[in-house]
Short mmCIF file of C-alpha atoms in Angstrom, two decimals:
data_model
loop_
_atom_site.label_atom_id
_atom_site.label_comp_id
_atom_site.label_asym_id
_atom_site.label_seq_id
_atom_site.Cartn_x
_atom_site.Cartn_y
_atom_site.Cartn_z
CA MET A 1 77.83 -133.18 99.98
CA THR A 2 80.51 -131.39 97.96
CA LEU A 3 84.21 -130.94 98.32
CA LEU A 4 85.40 -128.94 95.37
CA TYR A 5 88.12 -126.79 93.97
CA GLN A 6 88.00 -123.77 91.65
CA PRO A 7 90.98 -123.06 89.36
CA VAL A 8 93.71 -121.28 91.26
CA ARG A 9 97.40 -120.58 90.52
CA ARG A 10 98.75 -121.69 93.87
CA VAL A 11 98.97 -125.01 95.70
CA GLY A 12 95.98 -125.72 97.78
CA THR A 13 94.83 -128.57 100.15
CA ILE A 14 91.55 -129.58 101.62
CA SER A 15 92.43 -131.46 104.77
CA PRO A 16 91.20 -132.88 107.11
CA VAL A 17 87.47 -133.36 106.69
CA ILE A 18 85.19 -135.56 108.81
CA ILE A 19 81.51 -135.87 107.99
CA LEU A 20 79.44 -137.99 110.28
CA THR A 21 75.94 -139.41 110.55
CA PHE A 22 74.19 -137.81 107.64
CA VAL A 23 70.99 -138.65 105.80
CA MET A 24 70.49 -137.12 102.40
CA THR A 25 67.15 -137.17 100.64
CA GLN A 26 65.10 -135.38 98.04
CA TYR A 27 67.70 -134.50 95.47
CA LEU A 28 67.13 -131.80 92.88
CA SER A 29 65.47 -129.71 95.57
CA SER A 30 64.41 -126.14 94.62
CA SER A 31 66.40 -124.70 97.43
CA CYS A 32 69.67 -125.57 95.58
CA SER A 33 71.29 -123.10 93.56
CA SER A 34 70.83 -123.87 89.84
CA SER A 35 74.26 -122.53 89.01
CA ASN A 36 76.03 -125.47 90.55
CA LEU A 37 74.87 -128.82 89.27
CA SER A 38 77.02 -130.84 91.71
CA HIS A 39 74.18 -130.73 94.14
CA ARG A 40 72.61 -133.45 92.03
CA TRP A 41 75.27 -135.85 92.88
CA PRO A 42 75.05 -137.15 96.46
CA ILE A 43 78.83 -137.12 96.91
CA TRP A 44 81.10 -134.89 94.79
CA ILE A 45 84.81 -134.73 95.53
CA GLY A 46 86.74 -132.94 92.81
CA PRO A 47 86.72 -129.98 90.48
CA ALA A 48 84.06 -127.34 90.58
CA GLN A 49 81.35 -127.89 88.02
CA GLN A 50 80.90 -124.37 86.64
CA SER A 51 81.59 -121.97 83.69
CA ASP A 52 83.14 -118.51 83.65
CA SER A 53 82.78 -117.60 80.13
CA VAL A 54 80.05 -117.16 77.41
CA GLN A 55 81.23 -120.52 76.02
CA PHE A 56 79.24 -122.20 78.97
CA TRP A 57 80.00 -125.71 77.65
CA GLN A 58 83.68 -125.35 78.37
CA GLY A 59 84.37 -126.50 81.84
CA HIS A 60 86.47 -124.36 84.06
CA PRO A 61 87.38 -126.83 85.25
CA CYS A 62 84.20 -129.17 84.84
CA SER A 63 81.56 -128.31 82.38
CA LEU A 64 77.90 -127.71 83.56
CA CYS A 65 76.73 -130.12 80.80
CA TRP A 66 79.04 -133.00 81.92
CA PRO A 67 78.62 -136.04 81.66
CA GLN A 68 75.67 -136.34 79.41
CA TYR A 69 76.89 -134.08 76.62
CA GLU A 70 80.59 -134.82 76.65
CA ASN A 71 82.35 -135.19 73.47
CA LYS A 72 86.18 -135.63 73.93
CA LEU A 73 86.84 -135.36 70.18
CA LEU A 74 85.36 -131.91 69.97
CA ASP A 75 86.53 -130.87 73.49
CA PHE A 76 82.95 -130.24 74.30
CA CYS A 77 81.49 -130.51 77.82
CA GLY A 78 84.42 -132.25 79.38
CA CYS A 79 85.40 -132.42 83.07
CA GLY A 80 88.97 -131.56 83.84
CA VAL A 81 90.97 -131.44 87.09
CA VAL A 82 92.78 -128.66 88.92
CA ASP A 83 96.57 -129.27 89.18
CA ARG A 84 98.40 -128.70 92.50
CA GLN A 85 95.14 -129.09 94.45
CA TYR A 86 94.98 -131.92 96.99
CA TYR A 87 92.42 -133.76 99.07
CA ARG A 88 93.76 -135.46 102.17
CA ASP A 89 92.61 -137.21 105.29
CA ILE A 90 88.89 -137.37 104.45
CA LEU A 91 86.51 -139.53 106.49
CA LEU A 92 82.76 -140.12 105.70
CA LYS A 93 80.94 -142.19 108.20
CA ASN A 94 77.40 -143.36 108.59
CA ILE A 95 76.08 -141.59 105.50
CA THR A 96 72.79 -142.78 104.06
CA ILE A 97 71.77 -141.64 100.57
CA VAL A 98 68.02 -142.13 100.02
CA ARG A 99 66.38 -142.33 96.64
CA PRO A 100 69.14 -140.67 94.63
CA SER A 101 68.32 -139.69 90.98
CA TYR A 102 72.09 -139.48 90.21
CA PRO A 103 74.84 -142.07 90.82
CA ALA A 104 76.34 -142.27 94.38
CA GLY A 105 78.95 -139.84 93.53
CA MET A 106 82.00 -138.78 91.71
CA ILE A 107 85.61 -138.70 92.94
CA LYS A 108 88.03 -137.02 90.60
CA GLY A 109 91.50 -135.42 90.83
CA SER A 110 94.80 -135.37 89.19
CA LYS A 111 97.13 -138.27 89.66
CA ASP A 112 97.71 -139.18 93.37
CA SER A 113 96.06 -135.89 94.46
CA ILE A 114 93.54 -137.61 96.76
CA GLU A 115 95.12 -139.44 99.54
CA ASN A 116 93.96 -141.15 102.82
CA ILE A 117 90.24 -141.25 102.15
CA ARG A 118 87.88 -143.61 104.05
CA PHE A 119 84.30 -144.40 103.66
CA GLU A 120 82.48 -146.28 106.55
CA GLY A 121 78.94 -147.21 106.36
CA VAL A 122 78.18 -145.02 103.28
CA LYS A 123 75.27 -146.65 101.66
CA VAL A 124 72.69 -145.93 98.79
CA VAL A 125 69.09 -146.80 99.51
CA ASP A 126 66.32 -147.12 96.97
CA PRO A 127 67.76 -145.41 93.87
CA LYS A 128 64.99 -143.66 91.88
CA TYR A 129 64.90 -144.06 88.20
CA SER A 130 62.62 -141.32 87.07
CA GLY A 131 63.36 -138.46 84.77
CA THR A 132 65.54 -138.21 81.81
CA MET A 133 69.00 -138.11 83.60
CA SER A 134 68.45 -141.03 85.90
CA LYS A 135 67.39 -143.17 82.98
CA TRP A 136 70.52 -142.05 81.09
CA PHE A 137 72.74 -143.21 84.00
CA GLU A 138 70.67 -146.41 84.15
CA LYS A 139 71.94 -147.29 80.76
CA ARG A 140 75.57 -146.54 81.94
CA GLY A 141 75.91 -148.59 85.09
CA GLY A 142 73.03 -147.38 87.16
CA LEU A 143 72.68 -145.17 90.20
CA SER A 144 74.30 -147.63 92.64
CA GLN A 145 77.80 -146.81 91.42
CA TYR A 146 80.45 -144.13 91.66
CA PHE A 147 80.35 -142.79 88.13
CA VAL A 148 83.94 -141.65 88.37
CA CYS A 149 86.79 -142.58 90.78
CA GLU A 150 90.07 -141.18 89.64
CA GLY A 151 93.15 -139.60 91.18
CA VAL A 152 93.11 -141.56 94.45
CA LYS A 153 96.65 -142.59 95.51
CA SER A 154 96.96 -146.37 95.36
CA GLY A 155 96.16 -148.09 98.59
CA THR A 156 94.93 -145.07 100.44
CA GLY A 157 91.27 -145.17 99.61
CA VAL A 158 89.26 -147.64 101.85
CA ALA A 159 85.57 -148.49 102.08
CA ILE A 160 84.24 -150.32 105.09
CA ASP A 161 80.68 -151.63 105.23
CA SER A 162 79.75 -149.37 102.32
CA ASP A 163 77.56 -149.97 99.33
CA PRO A 164 78.47 -149.23 96.49
CA VAL A 165 82.31 -149.25 96.92
CA PRO A 166 84.12 -146.83 94.73
CA TYR A 167 86.01 -148.73 92.16
CA CYS A 168 89.38 -147.20 93.05
CA PHE A 169 89.05 -147.99 96.75
CA ASN A 170 89.86 -151.15 98.68
CA ASP A 171 86.84 -153.05 100.07
CA GLN A 172 87.57 -154.17 103.60
CA GLU A 173 85.59 -155.51 106.56
CA GLN A 174 86.02 -153.52 109.82
CA GLU A 175 87.90 -156.29 111.58
CA GLU A 176 90.25 -156.74 108.78
CA TYR A 177 90.78 -153.02 108.55
CA VAL A 178 91.59 -152.58 112.34
CA SER A 179 93.83 -155.76 112.59
CA SER A 180 95.80 -154.72 109.51
CA GLY A 181 96.97 -151.64 111.33
CA THR A 182 95.89 -149.42 108.44
CA SER A 183 93.40 -147.49 110.75
CA SER A 184 96.50 -146.09 112.78
CA SER A 185 97.61 -144.10 109.75
CA PHE A 186 94.30 -142.13 109.76
CA SER A 187 94.86 -139.86 112.61
CA MET A 188 93.09 -136.48 113.23
CA ASP A 189 93.24 -134.22 116.16
CA ASN A 190 89.76 -133.05 117.02
CA SER A 191 91.04 -129.50 117.15
CA THR A 192 91.90 -129.56 113.46
CA ILE A 193 88.63 -131.11 112.17
CA ALA A 194 87.50 -128.96 109.22
CA TYR A 195 83.89 -129.85 108.97
CA ILE A 196 81.45 -132.04 111.11
CA TYR A 197 77.77 -132.45 110.26
CA GLU A 198 75.30 -134.50 112.20
CA ARG A 199 71.92 -133.63 110.54
CA ASP A 200 69.53 -134.44 107.88
CA SER A 201 70.04 -132.99 104.50
CA ASP A 202 68.13 -132.22 101.24
CA GLY A 203 71.38 -132.78 99.42
CA CYS A 204 72.22 -129.06 99.54
CA ALA A 205 73.24 -128.28 102.98
CA CYS A 206 76.76 -129.65 102.90
CA ALA A 207 79.30 -127.77 100.66
CA ALA A 208 82.92 -127.29 101.58
CA GLY A 209 85.52 -125.68 99.37
CA LEU A 210 88.77 -123.87 100.15
#
């Protein structure tokens, strides 16, 4: 599932987003577009992974060959962020990721651009180490991790009964979360919900970008 931004010159916000009861399997399906490699990541919240020039290795904003060929010294295959683009009031609940060949996901934004994001029951099951890329990730923390977690405003990212937990989130039990009163700050009127999915997915079916 992908929430992404392409470079624009105006302020933009993706909010609110609720995704419920989703099972994702069979990554790298042939039904996915080969022009957007973010479908390989179960959860991608951040800049579009694309190129708009003949210098395809230059990410605009995130390179197609990131992260495996990134060289920061040469400014090669990097993954940047889009300024003045915000992600707010995002809930992922009861999401099961089965046999991923990439890490659980990446969450990336400019400083404090991601706010009030909550994962409930988001779990990885049976990561599959087969193929060059999954083995590359195995040496860099494995598939049961969020490869990147940046740009989340402090204290506003919460994971409940989720595995793995994004390293920039707070890990809380359901009872602790409710009793703390934090849940009251996450309010969404049903009439304003941007996306709701209740289905099985091959990893390509859910893409949202504004």
